[in-house]
PDB file of N, CA, C and O in Angstrom:
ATOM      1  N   UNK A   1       0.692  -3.745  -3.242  1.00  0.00           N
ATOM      2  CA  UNK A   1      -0.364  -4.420  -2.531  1.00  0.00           C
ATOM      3  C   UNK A   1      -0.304  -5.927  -2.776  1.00  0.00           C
ATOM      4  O   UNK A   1      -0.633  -6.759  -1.930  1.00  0.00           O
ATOM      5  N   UNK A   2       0.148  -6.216  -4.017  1.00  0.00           N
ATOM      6  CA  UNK A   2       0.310  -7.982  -4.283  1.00  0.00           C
ATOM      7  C   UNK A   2       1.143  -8.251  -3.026  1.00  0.00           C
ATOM      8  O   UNK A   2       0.758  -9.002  -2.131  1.00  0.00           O
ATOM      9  N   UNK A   3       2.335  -7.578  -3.013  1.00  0.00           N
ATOM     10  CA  UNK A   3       3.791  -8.590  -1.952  1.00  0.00           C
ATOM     11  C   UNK A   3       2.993  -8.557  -0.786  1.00  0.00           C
ATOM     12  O   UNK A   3       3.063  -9.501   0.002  1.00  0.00           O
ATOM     13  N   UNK A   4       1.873  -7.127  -0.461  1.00  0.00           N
ATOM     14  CA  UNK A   4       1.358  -7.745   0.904  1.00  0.00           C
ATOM     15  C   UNK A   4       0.756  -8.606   1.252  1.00  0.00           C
ATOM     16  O   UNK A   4       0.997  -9.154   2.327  1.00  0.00           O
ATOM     17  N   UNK A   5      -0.345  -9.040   0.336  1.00  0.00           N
ATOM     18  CA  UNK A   5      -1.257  -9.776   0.044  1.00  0.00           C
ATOM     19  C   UNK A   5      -0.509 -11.225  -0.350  1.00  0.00           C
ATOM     20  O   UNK A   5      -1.156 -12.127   0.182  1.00  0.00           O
ATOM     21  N   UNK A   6       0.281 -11.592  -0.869  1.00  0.00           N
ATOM     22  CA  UNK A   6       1.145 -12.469  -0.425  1.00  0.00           C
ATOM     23  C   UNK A   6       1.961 -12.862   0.488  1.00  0.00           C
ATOM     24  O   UNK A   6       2.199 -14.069   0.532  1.00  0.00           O
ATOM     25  N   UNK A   7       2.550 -12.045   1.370  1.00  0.00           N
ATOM     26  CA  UNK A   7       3.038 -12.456   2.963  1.00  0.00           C
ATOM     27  C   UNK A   7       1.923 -12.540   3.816  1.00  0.00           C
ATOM     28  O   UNK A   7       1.904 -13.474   4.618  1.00  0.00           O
ATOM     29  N   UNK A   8       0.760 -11.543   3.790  1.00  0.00           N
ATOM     30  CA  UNK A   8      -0.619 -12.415   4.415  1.00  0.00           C
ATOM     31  C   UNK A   8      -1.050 -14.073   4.099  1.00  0.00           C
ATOM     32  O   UNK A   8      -1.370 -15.026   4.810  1.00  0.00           O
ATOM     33  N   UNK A   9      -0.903 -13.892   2.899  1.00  0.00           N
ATOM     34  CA  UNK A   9      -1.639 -15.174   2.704  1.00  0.00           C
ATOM     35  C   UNK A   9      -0.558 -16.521   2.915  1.00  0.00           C
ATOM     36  O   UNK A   9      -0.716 -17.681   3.296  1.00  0.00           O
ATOM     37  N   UNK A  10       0.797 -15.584   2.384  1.00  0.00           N
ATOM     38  CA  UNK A  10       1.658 -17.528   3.440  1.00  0.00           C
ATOM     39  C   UNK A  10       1.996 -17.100   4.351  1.00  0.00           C
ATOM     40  O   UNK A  10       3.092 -17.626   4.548  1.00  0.00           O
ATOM     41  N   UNK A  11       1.648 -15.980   5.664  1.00  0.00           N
ATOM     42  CA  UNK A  11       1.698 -16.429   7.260  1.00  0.00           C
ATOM     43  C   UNK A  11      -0.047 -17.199   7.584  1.00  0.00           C
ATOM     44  O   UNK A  11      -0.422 -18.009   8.432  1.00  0.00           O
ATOM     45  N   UNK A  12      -0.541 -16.714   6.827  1.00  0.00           N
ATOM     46  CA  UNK A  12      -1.831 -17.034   7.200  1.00  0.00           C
ATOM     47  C   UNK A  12      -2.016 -18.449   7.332  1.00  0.00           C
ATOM     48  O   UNK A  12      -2.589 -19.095   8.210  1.00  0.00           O
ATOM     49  N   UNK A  13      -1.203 -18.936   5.912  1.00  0.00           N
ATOM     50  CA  UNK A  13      -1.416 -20.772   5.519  1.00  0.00           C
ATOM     51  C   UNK A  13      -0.905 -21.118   6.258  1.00  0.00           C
ATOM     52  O   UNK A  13      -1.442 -22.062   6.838  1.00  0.00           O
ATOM     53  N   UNK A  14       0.253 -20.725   6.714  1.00  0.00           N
ATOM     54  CA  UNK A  14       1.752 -21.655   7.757  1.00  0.00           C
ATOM     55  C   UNK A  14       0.874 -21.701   8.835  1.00  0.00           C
ATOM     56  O   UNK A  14       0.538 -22.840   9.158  1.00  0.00           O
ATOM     57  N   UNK A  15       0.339 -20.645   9.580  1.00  0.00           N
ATOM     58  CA  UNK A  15      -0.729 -20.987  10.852  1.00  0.00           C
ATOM     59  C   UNK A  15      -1.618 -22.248  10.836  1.00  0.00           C
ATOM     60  O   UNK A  15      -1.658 -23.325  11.431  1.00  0.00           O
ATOM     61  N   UNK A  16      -2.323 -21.598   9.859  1.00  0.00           N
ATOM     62  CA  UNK A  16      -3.416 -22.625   9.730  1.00  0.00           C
ATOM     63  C   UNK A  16      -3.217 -24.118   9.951  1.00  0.00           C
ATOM     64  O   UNK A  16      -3.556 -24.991  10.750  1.00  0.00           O
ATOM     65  N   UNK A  17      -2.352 -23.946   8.615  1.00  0.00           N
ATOM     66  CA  UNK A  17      -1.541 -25.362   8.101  1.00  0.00           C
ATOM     67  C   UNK A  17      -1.170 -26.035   9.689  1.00  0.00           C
ATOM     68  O   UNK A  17      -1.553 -27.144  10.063  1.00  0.00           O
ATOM     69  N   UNK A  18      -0.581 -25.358  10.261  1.00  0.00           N
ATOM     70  CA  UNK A  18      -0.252 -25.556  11.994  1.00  0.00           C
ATOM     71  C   UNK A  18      -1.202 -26.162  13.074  1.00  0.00           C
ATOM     72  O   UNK A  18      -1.094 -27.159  13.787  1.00  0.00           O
ATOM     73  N   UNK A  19      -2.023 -25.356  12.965  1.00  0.00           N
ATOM     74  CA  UNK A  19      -3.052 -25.399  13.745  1.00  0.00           C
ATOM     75  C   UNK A  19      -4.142 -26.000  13.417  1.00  0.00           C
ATOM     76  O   UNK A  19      -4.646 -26.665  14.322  1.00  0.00           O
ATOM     77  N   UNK A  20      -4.674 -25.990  12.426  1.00  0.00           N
ATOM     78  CA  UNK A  20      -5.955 -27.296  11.936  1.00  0.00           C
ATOM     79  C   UNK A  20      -6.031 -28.341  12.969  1.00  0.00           C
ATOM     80  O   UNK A  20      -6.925 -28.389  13.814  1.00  0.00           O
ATOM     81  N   UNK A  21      -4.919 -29.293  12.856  1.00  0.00           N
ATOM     82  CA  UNK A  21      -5.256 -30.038  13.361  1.00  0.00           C
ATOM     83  C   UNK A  21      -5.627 -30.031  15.051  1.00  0.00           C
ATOM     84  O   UNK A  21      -6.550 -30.678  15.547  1.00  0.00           O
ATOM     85  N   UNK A  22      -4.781 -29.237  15.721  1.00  0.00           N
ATOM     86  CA  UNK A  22      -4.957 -29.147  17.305  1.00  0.00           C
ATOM     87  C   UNK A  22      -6.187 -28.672  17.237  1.00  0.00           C
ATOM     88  O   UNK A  22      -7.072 -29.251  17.865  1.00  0.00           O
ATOM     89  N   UNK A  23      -6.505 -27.421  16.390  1.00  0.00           N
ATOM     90  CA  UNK A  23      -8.017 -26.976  16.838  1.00  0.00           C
ATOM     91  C   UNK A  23      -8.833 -28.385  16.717  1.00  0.00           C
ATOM     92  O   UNK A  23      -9.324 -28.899  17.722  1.00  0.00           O
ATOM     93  N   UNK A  24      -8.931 -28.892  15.608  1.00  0.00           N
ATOM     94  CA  UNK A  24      -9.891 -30.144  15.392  1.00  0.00           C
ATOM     95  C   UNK A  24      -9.804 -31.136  16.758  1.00  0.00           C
ATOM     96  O   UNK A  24     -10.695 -31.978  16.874  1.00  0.00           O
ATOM     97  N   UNK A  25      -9.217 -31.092  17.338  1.00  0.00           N
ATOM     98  CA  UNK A  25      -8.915 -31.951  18.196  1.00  0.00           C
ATOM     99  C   UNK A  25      -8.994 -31.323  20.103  1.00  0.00           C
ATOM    100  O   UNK A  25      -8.834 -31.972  21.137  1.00  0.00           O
ATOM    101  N   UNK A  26      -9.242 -30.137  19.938  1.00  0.00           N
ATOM    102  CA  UNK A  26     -10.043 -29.078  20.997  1.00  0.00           C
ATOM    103  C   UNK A  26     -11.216 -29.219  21.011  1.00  0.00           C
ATOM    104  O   UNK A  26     -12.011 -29.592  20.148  1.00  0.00           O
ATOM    105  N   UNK A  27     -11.369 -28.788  22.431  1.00  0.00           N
ATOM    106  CA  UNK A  27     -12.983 -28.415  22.979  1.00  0.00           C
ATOM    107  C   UNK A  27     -13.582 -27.488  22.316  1.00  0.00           C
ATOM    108  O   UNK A  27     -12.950 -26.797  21.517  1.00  0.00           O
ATOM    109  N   UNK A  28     -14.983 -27.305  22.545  1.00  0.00           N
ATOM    110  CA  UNK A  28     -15.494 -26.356  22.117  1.00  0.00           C
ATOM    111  C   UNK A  28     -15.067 -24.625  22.584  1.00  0.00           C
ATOM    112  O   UNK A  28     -15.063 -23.609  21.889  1.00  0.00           O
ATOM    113  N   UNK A  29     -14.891 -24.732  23.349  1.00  0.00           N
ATOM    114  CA  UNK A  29     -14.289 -23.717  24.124  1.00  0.00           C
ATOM    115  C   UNK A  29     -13.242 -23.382  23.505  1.00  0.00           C
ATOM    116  O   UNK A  29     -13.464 -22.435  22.751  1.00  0.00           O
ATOM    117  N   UNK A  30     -11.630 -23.934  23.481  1.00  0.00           N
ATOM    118  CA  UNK A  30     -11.157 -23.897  22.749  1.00  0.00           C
ATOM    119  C   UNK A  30     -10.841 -23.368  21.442  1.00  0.00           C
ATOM    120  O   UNK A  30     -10.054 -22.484  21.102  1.00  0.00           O
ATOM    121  N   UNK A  31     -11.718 -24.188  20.709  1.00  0.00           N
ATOM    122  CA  UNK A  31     -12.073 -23.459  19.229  1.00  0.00           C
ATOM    123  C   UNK A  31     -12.833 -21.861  19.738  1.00  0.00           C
ATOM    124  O   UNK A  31     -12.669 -20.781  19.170  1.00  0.00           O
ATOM    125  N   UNK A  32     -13.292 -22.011  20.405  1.00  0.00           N
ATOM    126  CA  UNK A  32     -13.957 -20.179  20.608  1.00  0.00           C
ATOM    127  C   UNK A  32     -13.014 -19.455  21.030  1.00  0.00           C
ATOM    128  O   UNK A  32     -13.231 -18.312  20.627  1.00  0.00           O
ATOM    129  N   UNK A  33     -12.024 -19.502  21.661  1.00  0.00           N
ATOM    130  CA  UNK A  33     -10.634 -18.418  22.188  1.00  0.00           C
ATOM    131  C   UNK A  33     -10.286 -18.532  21.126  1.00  0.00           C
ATOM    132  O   UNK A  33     -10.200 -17.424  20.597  1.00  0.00           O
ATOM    133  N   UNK A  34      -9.914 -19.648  20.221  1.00  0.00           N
ATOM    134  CA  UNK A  34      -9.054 -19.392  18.625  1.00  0.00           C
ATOM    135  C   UNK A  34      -9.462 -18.749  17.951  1.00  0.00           C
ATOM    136  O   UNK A  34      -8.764 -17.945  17.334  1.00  0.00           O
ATOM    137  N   UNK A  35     -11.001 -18.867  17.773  1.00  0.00           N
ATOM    138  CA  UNK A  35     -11.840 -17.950  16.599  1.00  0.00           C
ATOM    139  C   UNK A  35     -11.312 -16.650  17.228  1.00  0.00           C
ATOM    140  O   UNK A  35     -10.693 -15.849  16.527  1.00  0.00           O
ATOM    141  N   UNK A  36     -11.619 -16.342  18.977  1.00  0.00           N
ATOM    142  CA  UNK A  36     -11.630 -14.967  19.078  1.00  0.00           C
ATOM    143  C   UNK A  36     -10.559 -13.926  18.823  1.00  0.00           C
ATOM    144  O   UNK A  36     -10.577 -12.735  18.510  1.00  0.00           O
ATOM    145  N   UNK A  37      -9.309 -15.124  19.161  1.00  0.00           N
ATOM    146  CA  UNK A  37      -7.977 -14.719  19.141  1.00  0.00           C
ATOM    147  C   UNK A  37      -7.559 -14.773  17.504  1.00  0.00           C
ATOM    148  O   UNK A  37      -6.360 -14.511  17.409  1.00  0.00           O
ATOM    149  N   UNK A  38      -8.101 -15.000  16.344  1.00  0.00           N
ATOM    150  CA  UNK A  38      -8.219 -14.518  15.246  1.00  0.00           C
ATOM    151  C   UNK A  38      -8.921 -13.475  14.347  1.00  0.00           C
ATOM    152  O   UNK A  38      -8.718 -13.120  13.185  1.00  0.00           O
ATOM    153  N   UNK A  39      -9.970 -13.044  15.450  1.00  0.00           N
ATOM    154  CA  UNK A  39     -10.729 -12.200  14.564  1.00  0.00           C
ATOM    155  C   UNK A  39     -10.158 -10.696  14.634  1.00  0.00           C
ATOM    156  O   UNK A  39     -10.307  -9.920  13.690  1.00  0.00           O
ATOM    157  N   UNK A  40      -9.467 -10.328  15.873  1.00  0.00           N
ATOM    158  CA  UNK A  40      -8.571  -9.302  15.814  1.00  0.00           C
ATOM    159  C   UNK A  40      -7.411  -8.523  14.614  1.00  0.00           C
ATOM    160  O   UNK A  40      -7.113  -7.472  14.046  1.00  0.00           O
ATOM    161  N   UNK A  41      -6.895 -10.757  14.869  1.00  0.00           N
ATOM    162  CA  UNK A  41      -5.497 -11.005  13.155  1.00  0.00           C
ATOM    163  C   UNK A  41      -5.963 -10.448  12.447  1.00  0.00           C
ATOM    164  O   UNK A  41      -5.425  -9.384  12.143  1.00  0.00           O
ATOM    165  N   UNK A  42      -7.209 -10.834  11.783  1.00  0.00           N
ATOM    166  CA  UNK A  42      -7.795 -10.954  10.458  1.00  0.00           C
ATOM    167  C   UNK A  42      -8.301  -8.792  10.369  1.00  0.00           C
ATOM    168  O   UNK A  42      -7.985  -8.019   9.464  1.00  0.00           O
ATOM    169  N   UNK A  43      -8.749  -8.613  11.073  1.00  0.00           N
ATOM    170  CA  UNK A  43      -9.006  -6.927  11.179  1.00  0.00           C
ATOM    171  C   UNK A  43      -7.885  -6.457  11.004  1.00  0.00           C
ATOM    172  O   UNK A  43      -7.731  -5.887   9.924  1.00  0.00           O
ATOM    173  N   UNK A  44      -6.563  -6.509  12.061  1.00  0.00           N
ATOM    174  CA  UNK A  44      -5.112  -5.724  11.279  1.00  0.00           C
ATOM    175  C   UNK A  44      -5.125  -6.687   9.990  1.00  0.00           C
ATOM    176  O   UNK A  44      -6.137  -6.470   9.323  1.00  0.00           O
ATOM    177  N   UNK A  45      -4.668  -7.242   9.685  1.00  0.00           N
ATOM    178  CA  UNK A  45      -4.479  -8.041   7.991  1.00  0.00           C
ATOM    179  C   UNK A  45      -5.487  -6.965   7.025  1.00  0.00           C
ATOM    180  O   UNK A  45      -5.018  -6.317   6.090  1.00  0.00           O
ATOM    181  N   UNK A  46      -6.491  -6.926   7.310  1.00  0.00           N
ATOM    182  CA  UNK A  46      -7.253  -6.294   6.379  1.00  0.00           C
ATOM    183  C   UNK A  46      -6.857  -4.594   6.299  1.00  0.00           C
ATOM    184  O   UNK A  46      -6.706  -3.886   5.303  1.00  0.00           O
ATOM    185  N   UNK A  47      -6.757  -4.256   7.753  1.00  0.00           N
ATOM    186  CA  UNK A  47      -6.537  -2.793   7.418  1.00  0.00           C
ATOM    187  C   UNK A  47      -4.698  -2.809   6.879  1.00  0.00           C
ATOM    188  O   UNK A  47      -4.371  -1.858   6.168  1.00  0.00           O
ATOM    189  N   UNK A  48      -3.705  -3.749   7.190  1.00  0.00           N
ATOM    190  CA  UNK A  48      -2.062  -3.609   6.556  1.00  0.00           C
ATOM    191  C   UNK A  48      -2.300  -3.821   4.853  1.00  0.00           C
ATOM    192  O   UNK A  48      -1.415  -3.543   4.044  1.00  0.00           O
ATOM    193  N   UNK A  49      -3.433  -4.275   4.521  1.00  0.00           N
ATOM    194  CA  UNK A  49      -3.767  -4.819   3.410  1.00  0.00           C
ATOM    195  C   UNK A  49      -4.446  -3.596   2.046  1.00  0.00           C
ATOM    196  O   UNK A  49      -4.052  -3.346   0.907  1.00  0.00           O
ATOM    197  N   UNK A  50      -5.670  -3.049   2.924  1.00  0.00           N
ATOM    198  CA  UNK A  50      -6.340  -1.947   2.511  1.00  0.00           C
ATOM    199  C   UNK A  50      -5.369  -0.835   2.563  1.00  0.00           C
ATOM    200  O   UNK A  50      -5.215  -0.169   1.539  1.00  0.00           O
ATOM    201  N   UNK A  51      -4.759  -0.576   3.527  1.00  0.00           N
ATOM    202  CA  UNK A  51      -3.843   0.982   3.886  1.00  0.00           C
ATOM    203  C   UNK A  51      -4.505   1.726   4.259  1.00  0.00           C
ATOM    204  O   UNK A  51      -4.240   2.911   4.056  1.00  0.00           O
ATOM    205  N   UNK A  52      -5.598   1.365   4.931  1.00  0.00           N
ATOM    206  CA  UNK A  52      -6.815   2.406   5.695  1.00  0.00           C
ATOM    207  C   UNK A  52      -6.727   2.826   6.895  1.00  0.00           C
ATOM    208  O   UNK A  52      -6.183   2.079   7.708  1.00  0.00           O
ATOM    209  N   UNK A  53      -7.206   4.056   7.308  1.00  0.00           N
ATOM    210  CA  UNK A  53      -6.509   4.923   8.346  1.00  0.00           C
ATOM    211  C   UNK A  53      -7.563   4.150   9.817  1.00  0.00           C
ATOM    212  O   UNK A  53      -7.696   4.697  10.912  1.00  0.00           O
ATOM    213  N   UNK A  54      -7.822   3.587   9.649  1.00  0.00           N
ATOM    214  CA  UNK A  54      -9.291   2.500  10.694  1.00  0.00           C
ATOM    215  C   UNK A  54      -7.849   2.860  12.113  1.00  0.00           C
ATOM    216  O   UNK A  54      -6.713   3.329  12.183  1.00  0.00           O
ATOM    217  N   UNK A  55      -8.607   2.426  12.747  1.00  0.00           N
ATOM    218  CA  UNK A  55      -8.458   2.365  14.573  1.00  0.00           C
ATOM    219  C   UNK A  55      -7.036   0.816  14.336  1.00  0.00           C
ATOM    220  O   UNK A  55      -7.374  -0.266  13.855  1.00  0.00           O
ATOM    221  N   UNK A  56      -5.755   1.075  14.737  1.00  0.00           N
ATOM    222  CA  UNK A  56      -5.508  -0.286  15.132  1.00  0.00           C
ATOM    223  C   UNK A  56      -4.445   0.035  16.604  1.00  0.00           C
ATOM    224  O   UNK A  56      -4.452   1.000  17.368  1.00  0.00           O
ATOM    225  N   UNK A  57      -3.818  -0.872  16.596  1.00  0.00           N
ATOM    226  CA  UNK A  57      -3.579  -1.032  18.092  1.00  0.00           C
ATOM    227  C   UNK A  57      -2.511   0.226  18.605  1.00  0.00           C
ATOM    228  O   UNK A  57      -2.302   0.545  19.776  1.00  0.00           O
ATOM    229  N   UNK A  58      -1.853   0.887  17.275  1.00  0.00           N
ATOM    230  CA  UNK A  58      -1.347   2.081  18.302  1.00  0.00           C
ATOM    231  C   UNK A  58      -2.263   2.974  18.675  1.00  0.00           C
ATOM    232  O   UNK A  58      -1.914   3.264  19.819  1.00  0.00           O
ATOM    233  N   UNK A  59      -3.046   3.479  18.467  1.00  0.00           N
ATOM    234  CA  UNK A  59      -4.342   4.133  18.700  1.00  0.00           C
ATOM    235  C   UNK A  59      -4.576   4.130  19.629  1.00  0.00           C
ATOM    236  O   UNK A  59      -4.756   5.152  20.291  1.00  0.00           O
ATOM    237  N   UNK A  60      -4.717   2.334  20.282  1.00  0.00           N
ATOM    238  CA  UNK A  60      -5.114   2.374  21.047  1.00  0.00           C
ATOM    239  C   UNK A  60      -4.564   2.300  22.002  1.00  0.00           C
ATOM    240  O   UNK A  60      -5.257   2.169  23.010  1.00  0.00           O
ATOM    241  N   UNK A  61      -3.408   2.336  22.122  1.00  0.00           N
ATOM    242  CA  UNK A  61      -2.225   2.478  23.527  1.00  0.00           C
ATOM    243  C   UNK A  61      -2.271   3.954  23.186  1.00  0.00           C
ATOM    244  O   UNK A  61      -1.619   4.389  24.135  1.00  0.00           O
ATOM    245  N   UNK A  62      -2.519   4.747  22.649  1.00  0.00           N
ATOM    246  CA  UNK A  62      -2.009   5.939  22.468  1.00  0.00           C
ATOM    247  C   UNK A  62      -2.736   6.356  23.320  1.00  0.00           C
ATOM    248  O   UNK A  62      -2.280   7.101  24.188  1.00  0.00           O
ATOM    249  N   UNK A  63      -4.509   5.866  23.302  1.00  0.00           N
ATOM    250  CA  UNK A  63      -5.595   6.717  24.599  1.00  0.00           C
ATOM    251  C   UNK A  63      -4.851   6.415  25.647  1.00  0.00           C
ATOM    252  O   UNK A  63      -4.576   7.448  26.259  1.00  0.00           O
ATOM    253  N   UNK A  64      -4.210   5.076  26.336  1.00  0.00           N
ATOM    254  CA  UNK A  64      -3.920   4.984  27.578  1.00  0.00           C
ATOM    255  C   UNK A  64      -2.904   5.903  27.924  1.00  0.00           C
ATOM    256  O   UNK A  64      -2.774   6.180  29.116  1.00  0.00           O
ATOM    257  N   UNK A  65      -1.884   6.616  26.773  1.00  0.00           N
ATOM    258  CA  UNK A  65      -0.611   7.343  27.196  1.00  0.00           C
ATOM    259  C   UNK A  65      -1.225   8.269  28.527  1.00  0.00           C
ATOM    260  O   UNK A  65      -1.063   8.127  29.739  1.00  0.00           O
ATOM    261  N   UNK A  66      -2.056   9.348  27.673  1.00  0.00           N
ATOM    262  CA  UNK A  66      -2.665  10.688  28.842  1.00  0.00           C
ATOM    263  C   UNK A  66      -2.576  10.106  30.483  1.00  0.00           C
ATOM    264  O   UNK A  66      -1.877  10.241  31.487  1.00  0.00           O
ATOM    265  N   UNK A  67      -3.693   9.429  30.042  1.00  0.00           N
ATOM    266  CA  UNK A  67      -3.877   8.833  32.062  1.00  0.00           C
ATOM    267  C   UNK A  67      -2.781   8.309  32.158  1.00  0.00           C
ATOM    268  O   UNK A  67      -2.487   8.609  33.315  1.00  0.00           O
ATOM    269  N   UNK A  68      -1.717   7.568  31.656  1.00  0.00           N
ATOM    270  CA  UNK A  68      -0.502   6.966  32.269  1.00  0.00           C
ATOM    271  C   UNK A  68       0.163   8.014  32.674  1.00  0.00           C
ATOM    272  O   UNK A  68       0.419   8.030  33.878  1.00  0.00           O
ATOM    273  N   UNK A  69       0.563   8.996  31.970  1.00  0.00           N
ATOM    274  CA  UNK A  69       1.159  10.591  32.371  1.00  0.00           C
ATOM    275  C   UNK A  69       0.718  10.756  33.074  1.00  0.00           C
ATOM    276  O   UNK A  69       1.667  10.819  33.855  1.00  0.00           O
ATOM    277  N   UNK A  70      -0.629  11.041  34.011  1.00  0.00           N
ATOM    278  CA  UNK A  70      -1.228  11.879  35.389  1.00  0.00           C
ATOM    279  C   UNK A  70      -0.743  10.910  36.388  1.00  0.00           C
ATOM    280  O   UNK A  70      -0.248  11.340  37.430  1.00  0.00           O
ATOM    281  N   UNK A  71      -0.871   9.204  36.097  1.00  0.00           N
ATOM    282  CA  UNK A  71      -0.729   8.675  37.203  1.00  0.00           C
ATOM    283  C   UNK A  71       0.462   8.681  37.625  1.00  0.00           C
ATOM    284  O   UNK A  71       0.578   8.778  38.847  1.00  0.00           O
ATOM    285  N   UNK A  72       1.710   8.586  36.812  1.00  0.00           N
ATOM    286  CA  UNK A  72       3.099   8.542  37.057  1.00  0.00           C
ATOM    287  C   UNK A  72       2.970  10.062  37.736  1.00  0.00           C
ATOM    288  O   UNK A  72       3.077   9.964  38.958  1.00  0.00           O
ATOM    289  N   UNK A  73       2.797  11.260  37.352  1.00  0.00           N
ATOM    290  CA  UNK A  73       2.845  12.520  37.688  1.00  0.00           C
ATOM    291  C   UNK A  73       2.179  12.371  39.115  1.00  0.00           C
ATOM    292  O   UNK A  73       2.871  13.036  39.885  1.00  0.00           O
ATOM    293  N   UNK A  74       1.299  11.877  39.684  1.00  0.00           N
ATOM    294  CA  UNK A  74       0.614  11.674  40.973  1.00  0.00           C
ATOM    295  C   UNK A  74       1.638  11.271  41.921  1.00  0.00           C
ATOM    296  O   UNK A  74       1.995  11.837  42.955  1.00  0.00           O
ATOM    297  N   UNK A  75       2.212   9.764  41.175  1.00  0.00           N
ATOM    298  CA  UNK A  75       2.678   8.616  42.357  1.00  0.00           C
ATOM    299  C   UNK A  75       4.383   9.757  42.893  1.00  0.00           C
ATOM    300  O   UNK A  75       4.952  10.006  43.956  1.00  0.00           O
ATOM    301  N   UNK A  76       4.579  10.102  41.523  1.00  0.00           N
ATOM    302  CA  UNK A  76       6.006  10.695  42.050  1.00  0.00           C
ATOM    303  C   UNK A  76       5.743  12.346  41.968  1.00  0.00           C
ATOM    304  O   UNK A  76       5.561  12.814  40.844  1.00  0.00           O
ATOM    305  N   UNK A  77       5.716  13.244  43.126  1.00  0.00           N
ATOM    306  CA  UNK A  77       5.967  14.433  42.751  1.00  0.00           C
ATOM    307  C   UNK A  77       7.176  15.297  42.350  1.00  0.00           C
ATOM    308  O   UNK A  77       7.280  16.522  42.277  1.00  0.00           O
ATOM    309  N   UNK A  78       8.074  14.297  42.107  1.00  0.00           N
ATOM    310  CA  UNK A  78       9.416  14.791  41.553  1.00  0.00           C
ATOM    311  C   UNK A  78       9.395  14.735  40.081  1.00  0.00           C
ATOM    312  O   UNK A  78      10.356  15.255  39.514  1.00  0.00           O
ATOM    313  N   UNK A  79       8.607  14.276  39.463  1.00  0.00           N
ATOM    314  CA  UNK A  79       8.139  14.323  38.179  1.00  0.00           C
ATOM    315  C   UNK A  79       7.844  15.724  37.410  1.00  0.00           C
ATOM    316  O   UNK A  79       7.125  16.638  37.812  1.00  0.00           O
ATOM    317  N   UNK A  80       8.554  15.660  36.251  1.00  0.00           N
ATOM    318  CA  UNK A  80       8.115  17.717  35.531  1.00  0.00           C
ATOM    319  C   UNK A  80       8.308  16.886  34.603  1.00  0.00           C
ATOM    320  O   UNK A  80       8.245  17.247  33.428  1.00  0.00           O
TER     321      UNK A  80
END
């Protein structure tokens, strides 16, 4: 859990370290897509971190598989 918790924390800095300044220098708006477009990061980080079985993004392509199967099965009836 340390080595993870250490490649989190220097991709985390290298971003930051990156980005500070452009955010500071953004709209308000701006800074709100960044926050939003981080708060996702920060949820996987925590669950690659914890090792907790929580919801992450294969999950959630996994609900879309089913309906992707019926619709492909619809559009082509040569499909088995």
């Amino acid at each position: 859990m340390i080595g993870k918790f250490i490649c989190v924390l220097l991709l985390a800095s290298a971003m930051l370290i990156h980005d500070i300044p452009k955010v500071m220098a953004a709209s308000n708006r701006d800074r709100l897509v960044y926050i939003a477009t981080l708060a996702p990061l920060l949820y996987l980080a925590v669950i690659f971190l914890t090792a907790k079985p929580w919801p992450n993004l294969d999950m959630i392509f996994n609900l879309f598989t089913g309906p992707a199967k019926l619709f492909i099965h619809w559009l082509d009836p040569t499909y088995t």
